Coordinates of C-alpha atoms in Angstrom, one line a residue:
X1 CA -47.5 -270.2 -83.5
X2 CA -45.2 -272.6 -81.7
X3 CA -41.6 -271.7 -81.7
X4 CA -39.7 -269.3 -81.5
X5 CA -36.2 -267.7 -82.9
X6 CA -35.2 -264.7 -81.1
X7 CA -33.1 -261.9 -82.9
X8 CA -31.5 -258.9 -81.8
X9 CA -33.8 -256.1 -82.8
X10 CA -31.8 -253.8 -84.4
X11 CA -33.9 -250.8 -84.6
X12 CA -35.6 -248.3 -82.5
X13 CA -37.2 -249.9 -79.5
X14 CA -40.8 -250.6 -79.9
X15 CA -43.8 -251.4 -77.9
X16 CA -43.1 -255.3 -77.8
X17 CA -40.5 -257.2 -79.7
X18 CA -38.9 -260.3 -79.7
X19 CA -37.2 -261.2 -76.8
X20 CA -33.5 -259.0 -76.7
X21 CA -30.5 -261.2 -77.2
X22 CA -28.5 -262.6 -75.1
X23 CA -24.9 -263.8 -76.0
X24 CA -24.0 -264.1 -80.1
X25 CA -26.9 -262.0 -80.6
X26 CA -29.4 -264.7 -79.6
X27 CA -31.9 -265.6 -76.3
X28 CA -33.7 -268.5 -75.0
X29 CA -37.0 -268.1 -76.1
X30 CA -39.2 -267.8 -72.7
X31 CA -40.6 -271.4 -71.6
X32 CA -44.2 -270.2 -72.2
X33 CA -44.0 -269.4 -75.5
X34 CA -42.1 -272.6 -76.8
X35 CA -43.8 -275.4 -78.8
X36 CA -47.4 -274.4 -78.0
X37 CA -50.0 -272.3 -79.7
X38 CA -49.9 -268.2 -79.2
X39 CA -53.2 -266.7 -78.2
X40 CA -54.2 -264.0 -80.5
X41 CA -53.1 -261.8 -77.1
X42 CA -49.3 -262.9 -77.0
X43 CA -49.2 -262.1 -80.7
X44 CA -50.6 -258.7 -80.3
X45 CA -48.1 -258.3 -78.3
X46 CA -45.6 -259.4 -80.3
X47 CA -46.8 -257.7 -83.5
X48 CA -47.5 -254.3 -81.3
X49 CA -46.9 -250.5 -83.1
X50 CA -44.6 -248.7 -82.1
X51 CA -45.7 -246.3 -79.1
X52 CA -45.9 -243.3 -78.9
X53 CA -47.2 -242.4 -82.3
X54 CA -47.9 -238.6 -83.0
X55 CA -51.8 -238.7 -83.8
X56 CA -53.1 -235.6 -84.6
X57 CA -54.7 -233.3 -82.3
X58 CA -52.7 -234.9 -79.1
X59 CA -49.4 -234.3 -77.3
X60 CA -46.5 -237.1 -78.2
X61 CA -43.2 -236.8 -78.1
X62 CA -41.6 -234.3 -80.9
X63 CA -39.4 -237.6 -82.4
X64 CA -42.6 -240.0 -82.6
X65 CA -43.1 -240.6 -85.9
X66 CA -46.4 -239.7 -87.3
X67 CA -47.8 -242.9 -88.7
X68 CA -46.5 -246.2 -89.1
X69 CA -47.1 -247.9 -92.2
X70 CA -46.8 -251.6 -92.5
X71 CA -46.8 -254.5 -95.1
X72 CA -48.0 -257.8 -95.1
X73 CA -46.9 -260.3 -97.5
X74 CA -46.5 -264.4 -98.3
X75 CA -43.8 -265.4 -100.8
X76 CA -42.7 -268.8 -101.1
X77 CA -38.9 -270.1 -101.2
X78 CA -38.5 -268.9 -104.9
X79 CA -40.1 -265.3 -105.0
X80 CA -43.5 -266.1 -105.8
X81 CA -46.3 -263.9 -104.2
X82 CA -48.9 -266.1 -105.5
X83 CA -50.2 -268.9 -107.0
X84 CA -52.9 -268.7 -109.8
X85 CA -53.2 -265.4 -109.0
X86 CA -54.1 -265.6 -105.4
X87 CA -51.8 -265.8 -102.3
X88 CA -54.2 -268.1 -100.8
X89 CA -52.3 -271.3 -101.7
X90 CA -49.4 -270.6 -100.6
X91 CA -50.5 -269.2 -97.1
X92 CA -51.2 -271.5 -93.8
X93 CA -53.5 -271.7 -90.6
X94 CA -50.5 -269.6 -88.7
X95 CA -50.2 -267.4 -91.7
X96 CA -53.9 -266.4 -91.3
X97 CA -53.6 -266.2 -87.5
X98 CA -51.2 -263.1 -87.8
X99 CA -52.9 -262.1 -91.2
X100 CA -56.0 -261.5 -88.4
X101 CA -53.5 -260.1 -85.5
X102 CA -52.1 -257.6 -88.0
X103 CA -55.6 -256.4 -89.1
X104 CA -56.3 -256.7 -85.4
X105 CA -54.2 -253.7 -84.7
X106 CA -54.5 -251.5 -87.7
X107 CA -56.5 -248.2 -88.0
X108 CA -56.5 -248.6 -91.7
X109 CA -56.1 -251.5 -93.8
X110 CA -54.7 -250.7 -97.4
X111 CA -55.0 -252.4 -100.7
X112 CA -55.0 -251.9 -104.7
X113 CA -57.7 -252.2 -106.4
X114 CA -56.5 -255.5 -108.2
X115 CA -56.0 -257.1 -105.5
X116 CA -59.6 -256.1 -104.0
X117 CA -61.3 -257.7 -107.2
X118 CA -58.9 -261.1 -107.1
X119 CA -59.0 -261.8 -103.4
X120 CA -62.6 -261.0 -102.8
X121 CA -62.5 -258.4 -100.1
X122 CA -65.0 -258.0 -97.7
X123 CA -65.6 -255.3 -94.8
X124 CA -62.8 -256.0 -91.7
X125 CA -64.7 -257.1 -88.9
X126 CA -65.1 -256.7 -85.5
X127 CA -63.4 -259.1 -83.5
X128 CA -63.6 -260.2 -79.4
X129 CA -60.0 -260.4 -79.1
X130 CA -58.9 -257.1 -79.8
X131 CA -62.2 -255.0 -78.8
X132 CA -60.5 -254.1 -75.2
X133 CA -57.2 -253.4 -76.7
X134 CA -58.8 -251.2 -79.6
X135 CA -61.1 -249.8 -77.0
X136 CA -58.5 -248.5 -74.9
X137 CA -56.2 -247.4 -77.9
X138 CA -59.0 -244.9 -79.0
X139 CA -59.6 -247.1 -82.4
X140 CA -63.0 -248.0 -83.9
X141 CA -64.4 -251.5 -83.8
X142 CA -62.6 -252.7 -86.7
X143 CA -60.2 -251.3 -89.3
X144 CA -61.2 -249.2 -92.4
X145 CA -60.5 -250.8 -95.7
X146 CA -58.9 -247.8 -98.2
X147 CA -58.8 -249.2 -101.7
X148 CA -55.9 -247.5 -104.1
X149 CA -57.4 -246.8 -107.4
X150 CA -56.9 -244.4 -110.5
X151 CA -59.4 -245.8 -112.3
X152 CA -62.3 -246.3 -110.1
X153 CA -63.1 -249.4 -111.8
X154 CA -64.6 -251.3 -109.0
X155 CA -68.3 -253.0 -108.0
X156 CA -69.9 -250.5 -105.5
X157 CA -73.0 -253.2 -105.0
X158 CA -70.3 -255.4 -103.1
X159 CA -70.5 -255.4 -99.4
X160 CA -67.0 -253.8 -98.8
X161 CA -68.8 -250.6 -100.5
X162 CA -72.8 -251.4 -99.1
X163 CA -72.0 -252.7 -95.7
X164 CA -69.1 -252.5 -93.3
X165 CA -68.8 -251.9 -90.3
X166 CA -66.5 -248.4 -90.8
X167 CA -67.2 -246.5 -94.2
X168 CA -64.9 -247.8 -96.7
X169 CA -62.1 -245.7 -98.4
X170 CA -61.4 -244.7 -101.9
X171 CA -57.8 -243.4 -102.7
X172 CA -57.7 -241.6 -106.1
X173 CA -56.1 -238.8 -108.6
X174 CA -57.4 -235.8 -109.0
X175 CA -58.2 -236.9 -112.4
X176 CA -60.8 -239.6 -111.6
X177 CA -63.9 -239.5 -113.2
X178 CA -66.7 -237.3 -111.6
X179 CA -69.2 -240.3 -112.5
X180 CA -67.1 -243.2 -110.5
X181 CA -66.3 -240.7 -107.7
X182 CA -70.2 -240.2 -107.2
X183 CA -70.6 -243.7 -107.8
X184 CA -68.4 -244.6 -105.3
X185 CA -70.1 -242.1 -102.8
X186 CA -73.7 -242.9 -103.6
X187 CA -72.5 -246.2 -102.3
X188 CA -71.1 -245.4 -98.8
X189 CA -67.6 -244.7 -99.7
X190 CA -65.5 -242.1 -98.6
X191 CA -63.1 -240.7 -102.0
X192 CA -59.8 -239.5 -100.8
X193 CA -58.3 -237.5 -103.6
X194 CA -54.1 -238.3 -103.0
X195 CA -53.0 -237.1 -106.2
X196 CA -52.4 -234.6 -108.6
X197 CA -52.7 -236.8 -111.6
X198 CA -54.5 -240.2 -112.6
X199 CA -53.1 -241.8 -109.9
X200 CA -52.2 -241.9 -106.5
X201 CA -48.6 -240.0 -104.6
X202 CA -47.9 -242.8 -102.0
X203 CA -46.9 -239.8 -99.5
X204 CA -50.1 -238.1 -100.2
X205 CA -52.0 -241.3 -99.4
X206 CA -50.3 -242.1 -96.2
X207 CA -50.4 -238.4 -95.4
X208 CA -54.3 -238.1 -95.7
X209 CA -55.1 -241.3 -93.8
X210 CA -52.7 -239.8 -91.1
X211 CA -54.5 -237.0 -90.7
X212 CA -57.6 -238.6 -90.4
X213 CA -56.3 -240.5 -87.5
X214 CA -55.4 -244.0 -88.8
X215 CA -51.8 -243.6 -88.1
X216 CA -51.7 -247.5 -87.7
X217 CA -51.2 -248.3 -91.3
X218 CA -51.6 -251.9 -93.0
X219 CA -50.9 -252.5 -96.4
X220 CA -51.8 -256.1 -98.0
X221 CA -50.6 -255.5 -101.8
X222 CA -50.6 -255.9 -104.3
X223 CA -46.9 -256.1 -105.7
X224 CA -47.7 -253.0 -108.0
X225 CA -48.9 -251.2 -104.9
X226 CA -46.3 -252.1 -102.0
X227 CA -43.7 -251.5 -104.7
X228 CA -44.8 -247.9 -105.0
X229 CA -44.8 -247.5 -101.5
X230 CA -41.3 -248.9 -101.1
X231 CA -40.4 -246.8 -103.9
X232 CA -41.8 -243.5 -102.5
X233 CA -39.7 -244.3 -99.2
X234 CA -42.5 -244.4 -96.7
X235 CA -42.6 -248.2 -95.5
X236 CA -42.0 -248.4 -92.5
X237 CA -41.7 -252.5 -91.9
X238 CA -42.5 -255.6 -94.0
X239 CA -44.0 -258.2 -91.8
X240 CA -42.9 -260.8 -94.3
X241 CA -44.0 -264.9 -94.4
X242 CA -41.7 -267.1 -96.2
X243 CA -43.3 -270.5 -97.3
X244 CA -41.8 -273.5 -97.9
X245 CA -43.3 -274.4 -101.0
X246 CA -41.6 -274.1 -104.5
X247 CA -43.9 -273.1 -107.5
X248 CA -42.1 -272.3 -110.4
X249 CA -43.9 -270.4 -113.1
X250 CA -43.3 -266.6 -113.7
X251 CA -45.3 -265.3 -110.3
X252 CA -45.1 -261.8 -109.1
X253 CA -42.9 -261.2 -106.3
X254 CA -44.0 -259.0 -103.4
X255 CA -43.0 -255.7 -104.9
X256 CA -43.6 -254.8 -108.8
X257 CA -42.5 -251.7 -110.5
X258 CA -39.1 -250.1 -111.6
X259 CA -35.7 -250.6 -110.1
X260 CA -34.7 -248.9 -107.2
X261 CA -31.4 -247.1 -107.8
X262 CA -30.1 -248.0 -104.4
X263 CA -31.5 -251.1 -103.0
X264 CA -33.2 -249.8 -99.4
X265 CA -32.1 -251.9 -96.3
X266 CA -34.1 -253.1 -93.6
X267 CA -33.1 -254.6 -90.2
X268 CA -34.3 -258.1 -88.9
X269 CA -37.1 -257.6 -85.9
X270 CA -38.6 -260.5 -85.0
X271 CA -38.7 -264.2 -86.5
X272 CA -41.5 -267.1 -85.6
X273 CA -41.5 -270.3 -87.1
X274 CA -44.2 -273.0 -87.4
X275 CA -44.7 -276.3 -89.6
X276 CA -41.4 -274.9 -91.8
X277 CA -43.2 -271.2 -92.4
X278 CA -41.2 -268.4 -91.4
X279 CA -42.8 -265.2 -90.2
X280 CA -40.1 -262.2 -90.1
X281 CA -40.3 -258.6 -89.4
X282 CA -37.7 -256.2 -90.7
X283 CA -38.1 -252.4 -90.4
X284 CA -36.5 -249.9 -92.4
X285 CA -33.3 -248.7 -91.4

């Protein structure tokens, strides 16, 4: 990351934010942080949860909200969320660098099962830079992976399942079949059930995670899955890089599913800007 465009943060103060503005809505970025690469420290800092949050089983103040669930999405100039079906192309080296941050800081690291198979997920690992932080913040080594999923048609040979670092998640209906769910917990998997149905109640999911603890939510996509979320109400903030690529095509955008009656607003945080990529943060007003 290399330059900086401070906004005025228009919602509720946070841990760290962009610098506040100054005349016309706008400040000088400071000196140290213009055109030269953030450590993965500064953009922890930058990219920080909200404080206090309310985890369970310890005092916080009666407003703090309980859990903070955030999204994480590339979409270039013309909507698309991909390209051939992976978001991959259309991502960068700085892209990746907060992609890492934001996983960094989570408790939790959510995803649908789609997008589990196409992108190839592995266990979250344990990373140097952010062992004091996570250390001091009560958090294990590295974030859980939960995987959305009604049908419980995943691999549970795959490292995410056999081998990570924290037991990996399994959000699910009620309905889910008794051989997957076993399945899934013969392999090392935790099932969540977060739903009455086949499927899974976005509150319900956030919920349960919450009250295991991992009140710093990250959710990755899929469209089908953050538009569900969005839907339901509970997304906190979209931590949102725009690429300045054009692909064409019929791509999903970053949200799938019905129309919303009423279009939900969120408020500008933050903006960073490197090599033409834009990486904003808006939070739901």
């Amino acid at each position: 990351m290399r330059r900086l465009f401070p906004v005025t943060d228009q919602t509720a103060p946070a841990a760290a934010t962009a610098p506040q503005a100054q005349s016309e809505g706008r400040s000088e970025a400071p000196a140290h942080l213009v055109d030269r690469e953030w450590t993965l420290d500064e953009l922890a800092e930058a990219y920080a949860y909200p404080a206090p949050l309310a985890t369970p089983g310890t005092p916080a103040a009666s407003d703090a909200p309980h859990r903070w669930l955030r999204a994480n999405m590339v979409s270039t100039l013309d909507g698309a969320a991909q390209h051939d079906g992976r978001s991959q192309a259309i991502s960068s080296d700085a892209d990746m660098r907060i992609f890492g941050t934001l996983r960094g800081l989570a408790d939790v690291v959510i995803a649908g099962a789609e997008t589990v198979r196409l992108e190839g997920y592995r266990p979250a690992r344990a990373r140097d830079a952010f062992a004091a932080r996570r250390a001091a913040d009560g958090q294990a080594p590295a974030p859980a992976i939960a995987v959305v999923s009604a049908s419980l048609n995943l691999d549970f040979s795959l490292p995410l399942f056999t081998s990570p670092l924290v037991p990996t998640l399994v959000l699910t209906g009620a309905a889910a079949s008794p051989d997957r769910v076993r399945d899934a917990e013969k392999a090392g998997a935790r099932v969540i059930v977060a739903g009455d149905g086949p499927g899974v109640e976005p509150d319900r999911a956030v919920a349960a995670l919450a009250d295991m603890g991992l009140v710093r939510q990250l959710t990755e996509g899929g469209p089908r899955l953050l538009g569900q979320f969005a839907a339901a109400g509970v997304l906190d903030e979209l931590c949102l890089t725009v690429a300045p690529l054009l692909t064409v095509g019929s791509a999903q955008r970053i949200t799938g599913g019905p129309v919303l009656p009423d279009p939900e607003r969120f408020a500008l945080a933050a903006v960073l800007e490197e090599a033409g990529f834009l990486f904003t943060r808006y939070r739901r007003i």
